[in-house]
GROMACS .gro file of C-alpha atoms in nm:
model
  186
    1UNK     CA    1  -6.010   6.403  -0.925
    2UNK     CA    2  -6.097   6.045  -0.992
    3UNK     CA    3  -5.899   6.047  -1.312
    4UNK     CA    4  -5.598   6.196  -1.133
    5UNK     CA    5  -5.641   5.945  -0.852
    6UNK     CA    6  -5.661   5.662  -1.107
    7UNK     CA    7  -5.350   5.796  -1.285
    8UNK     CA    8  -5.161   5.826  -0.955
    9UNK     CA    9  -5.266   5.477  -0.845
   10UNK     CA   10  -5.181   5.335  -1.190
   11UNK     CA   11  -4.840   5.501  -1.193
   12UNK     CA   12  -4.786   5.393  -0.830
   13UNK     CA   13  -4.877   5.036  -0.926
   14UNK     CA   14  -4.654   5.057  -1.235
   15UNK     CA   15  -4.361   5.204  -1.038
   16UNK     CA   16  -4.408   4.957  -0.753
   17UNK     CA   17  -4.419   4.668  -0.997
   18UNK     CA   18  -4.121   4.780  -1.209
   19UNK     CA   19  -3.902   4.937  -0.938
   20UNK     CA   20  -3.972   4.727  -0.631
   21UNK     CA   21  -4.157   4.400  -0.694
   22UNK     CA   22  -3.976   4.272  -1.006
   23UNK     CA   23  -3.622   4.349  -0.877
   24UNK     CA   24  -3.707   4.189  -0.540
   25UNK     CA   25  -3.853   3.887  -0.721
   26UNK     CA   26  -3.527   3.855  -0.920
   27UNK     CA   27  -3.326   3.881  -0.596
   28UNK     CA   28  -3.550   3.622  -0.432
   29UNK     CA   29  -3.500   3.388  -0.729
   30UNK     CA   30  -3.122   3.441  -0.708
   31UNK     CA   31  -3.122   3.368  -0.332
   32UNK     CA   32  -3.326   3.051  -0.393
   33UNK     CA   33  -3.076   2.943  -0.664
   34UNK     CA   34  -2.785   2.999  -0.422
   35UNK     CA   35  -2.971   2.811  -0.152
   36UNK     CA   36  -3.018   2.521  -0.395
   37UNK     CA   37  -2.643   2.518  -0.466
   38UNK     CA   38  -2.661   2.655  -0.820
   39UNK     CA   39  -2.362   2.890  -0.793
   40UNK     CA   40  -2.308   2.916  -1.169
   41UNK     CA   41  -2.620   3.132  -1.219
   42UNK     CA   42  -2.532   3.504  -1.198
   43UNK     CA   43  -2.737   3.735  -0.977
   44UNK     CA   44  -2.960   3.953  -1.194
   45UNK     CA   45  -2.999   4.325  -1.126
   46UNK     CA   46  -2.641   4.396  -1.017
   47UNK     CA   47  -2.613   4.659  -1.291
   48UNK     CA   48  -2.878   4.875  -1.125
   49UNK     CA   49  -2.751   5.182  -0.934
   50UNK     CA   50  -3.018   5.179  -0.662
   51UNK     CA   51  -3.033   4.990  -0.331
   52UNK     CA   52  -3.162   4.676  -0.498
   53UNK     CA   53  -2.856   4.688  -0.728
   54UNK     CA   54  -2.632   4.721  -0.420
   55UNK     CA   55  -2.795   4.417  -0.263
   56UNK     CA   56  -2.759   4.228  -0.594
   57UNK     CA   57  -2.386   4.316  -0.614
   58UNK     CA   58  -2.334   4.202  -0.253
   59UNK     CA   59  -2.522   3.884  -0.333
   60UNK     CA   60  -2.304   3.835  -0.646
   61UNK     CA   61  -1.990   3.858  -0.428
   62UNK     CA   62  -2.146   3.609  -0.188
   63UNK     CA   63  -2.222   3.379  -0.482
   64UNK     CA   64  -1.855   3.387  -0.588
   65UNK     CA   65  -1.745   3.308  -0.233
   66UNK     CA   66  -1.989   3.019  -0.212
   67UNK     CA   67  -1.872   2.890  -0.549
   68UNK     CA   68  -1.507   2.910  -0.433
   69UNK     CA   69  -1.597   2.737  -0.108
   70UNK     CA   70  -1.779   2.462  -0.296
   71UNK     CA   71  -1.484   2.422  -0.534
   72UNK     CA   72  -1.241   2.403  -0.240
   73UNK     CA   73  -1.468   2.152  -0.067
   74UNK     CA   74  -1.475   1.939  -0.383
   75UNK     CA   75  -1.095   1.959  -0.414
   76UNK     CA   76  -1.060   1.871  -0.047
   77UNK     CA   77  -1.289   1.572  -0.094
   78UNK     CA   78  -1.088   1.460  -0.397
   79UNK     CA   79  -0.768   1.496  -0.194
   80UNK     CA   80  -0.920   1.297   0.089
   81UNK     CA   81  -1.032   1.025  -0.151
   82UNK     CA   82  -0.687   1.018  -0.314
   83UNK     CA   83  -0.519   0.999   0.028
   84UNK     CA   84  -0.753   0.720   0.135
   85UNK     CA   85  -0.688   0.531  -0.188
   86UNK     CA   86  -0.313   0.575  -0.140
   87UNK     CA   87  -0.338   0.459   0.221
   88UNK     CA   88  -0.533   0.149   0.116
   89UNK     CA   89  -0.281   0.077  -0.159
   90UNK     CA   90   0.008   0.114   0.090
   91UNK     CA   91  -0.172  -0.112   0.338
   92UNK     CA   92  -0.219  -0.374   0.067
   93UNK     CA   93   0.151  -0.351  -0.027
   94UNK     CA   94   0.250  -0.377   0.341
   95UNK     CA   95   0.023  -0.680   0.395
   96UNK     CA   96   0.163  -0.848   0.082
   97UNK     CA   97   0.520  -0.782   0.201
   98UNK     CA   98   0.437  -0.923   0.545
   99UNK     CA   99   0.283  -1.232   0.386
  100UNK     CA  100   0.590  -1.281   0.165
  101UNK     CA  101   0.817  -1.243   0.468
  102UNK     CA  102   0.609  -1.491   0.670
  103UNK     CA  103   0.631  -1.743   0.383
  104UNK     CA  104   1.009  -1.700   0.352
  105UNK     CA  105   1.069  -1.725   0.728
  106UNK     CA  106   0.854  -2.040   0.747
  107UNK     CA  107   1.031  -2.200   0.449
  108UNK     CA  108   1.382  -2.122   0.577
  109UNK     CA  109   1.278  -2.232   0.928
  110UNK     CA  110   1.156  -2.565   0.790
  111UNK     CA  111   1.484  -2.609   0.598
  112UNK     CA  112   1.692  -2.534   0.908
  113UNK     CA  113   1.478  -2.771   1.114
  114UNK     CA  114   1.541  -3.051   0.863
  115UNK     CA  115   1.912  -2.963   0.870
  116UNK     CA  116   1.918  -2.986   1.251
  117UNK     CA  117   1.760  -3.332   1.216
  118UNK     CA  118   2.056  -3.432   0.997
  119UNK     CA  119   1.887  -3.411   0.657
  120UNK     CA  120   2.160  -3.275   0.428
  121UNK     CA  121   1.952  -3.331   0.115
  122UNK     CA  122   1.704  -3.059   0.212
  123UNK     CA  123   1.660  -2.788  -0.051
  124UNK     CA  124   1.420  -2.493  -0.070
  125UNK     CA  125   1.228  -2.563  -0.391
  126UNK     CA  126   0.930  -2.330  -0.336
  127UNK     CA  127   0.911  -2.018  -0.553
  128UNK     CA  128   1.031  -1.728  -0.340
  129UNK     CA  129   0.940  -1.363  -0.407
  130UNK     CA  130   1.198  -1.174  -0.612
  131UNK     CA  131   1.339  -0.992  -0.308
  132UNK     CA  132   1.410  -1.321  -0.127
  133UNK     CA  133   1.528  -1.534  -0.419
  134UNK     CA  134   1.898  -1.478  -0.332
  135UNK     CA  135   1.833  -1.606   0.022
  136UNK     CA  136   1.684  -1.928  -0.119
  137UNK     CA  137   1.973  -1.970  -0.368
  138UNK     CA  138   2.233  -1.908  -0.095
  139UNK     CA  139   2.061  -2.156   0.138
  140UNK     CA  140   2.054  -2.424  -0.133
  141UNK     CA  141   2.418  -2.356  -0.226
  142UNK     CA  142   2.524  -2.379   0.139
  143UNK     CA  143   2.334  -2.706   0.177
  144UNK     CA  144   2.498  -2.847  -0.139
  145UNK     CA  145   2.845  -2.754  -0.015
  146UNK     CA  146   2.773  -2.890   0.332
  147UNK     CA  147   2.652  -3.216   0.175
  148UNK     CA  148   2.967  -3.237  -0.040
  149UNK     CA  149   3.187  -3.162   0.260
  150UNK     CA  150   3.013  -3.425   0.472
  151UNK     CA  151   3.047  -3.677   0.187
  152UNK     CA  152   3.420  -3.608   0.174
  153UNK     CA  153   3.445  -3.635   0.554
  154UNK     CA  154   3.253  -3.964   0.555
  155UNK     CA  155   3.476  -4.093   0.275
  156UNK     CA  156   3.786  -3.984   0.465
  157UNK     CA  157   3.655  -4.142   0.783
  158UNK     CA  158   3.595  -4.467   0.592
  159UNK     CA  159   3.952  -4.453   0.458
  160UNK     CA  160   4.086  -4.387   0.807
  161UNK     CA  161   3.880  -4.675   0.944
  162UNK     CA  162   4.008  -4.903   0.669
  163UNK     CA  163   4.365  -4.791   0.727
  164UNK     CA  164   4.324  -4.830   1.102
  165UNK     CA  165   4.187  -5.181   1.051
  166UNK     CA  166   4.484  -5.266   0.828
  167UNK     CA  167   4.727  -5.123   1.083
  168UNK     CA  168   4.552  -5.319   1.360
  169UNK     CA  169   4.575  -5.642   1.156
  170UNK     CA  170   4.937  -5.570   1.068
  171UNK     CA  171   5.008  -5.502   1.434
  172UNK     CA  172   4.839  -5.827   1.531
  173UNK     CA  173   5.040  -6.012   1.263
  174UNK     CA  174   5.359  -5.848   1.384
  175UNK     CA  175   5.274  -5.937   1.739
  176UNK     CA  176   5.213  -6.303   1.643
  177UNK     CA  177   5.533  -6.317   1.442
  178UNK     CA  178   5.721  -6.160   1.727
  179UNK     CA  179   5.579  -6.422   1.964
  180UNK     CA  180   5.667  -6.696   1.716
  181UNK     CA  181   6.018  -6.558   1.678
  182UNK     CA  182   6.049  -6.534   2.058
  183UNK     CA  183   5.925  -6.891   2.089
  184UNK     CA  184   6.168  -7.002   1.817
  185UNK     CA  185   6.457  -6.827   1.984
  186UNK     CA  186   6.368  -6.977   2.317
   0.00000   0.00000   0.00000
């Protein structure tokens, strides 16, 4: 009886160890690996046809879902980082464009202020950004033409003044001669 009892207890221990304890230990190790975020390790024991194998297969499906979720989370994080980088780049471009525009407006404003003070020799010599270079060139060309036009007008005014002075002197001479002739005739 003792031998049979020892054989039964030995076989029970052997069966419990091989059928229950080892498969549950493998499942526990797989659950711990999933909990630690190691989704690349397959769940062992899924090939078994018993209940433990069913749990292992369900756990394997869960592992794949967790791996997909982690992959999607990583892709989402990469997308967020890319979007943030793009937003920062666009902000930097916008700030640079605003700074360029402020510089151009200030330069043209200064040139127009000097023009309103009568300075026709004012030119915009500062290096303008490529997008605003035509504005600077057009401003300088307009100022050159305005200066040339004013030079011509001043020259014409001087000629008119000279001619007017000559006419005034000739008129005075004519008036004196007329008076002398009138006095002679009298």
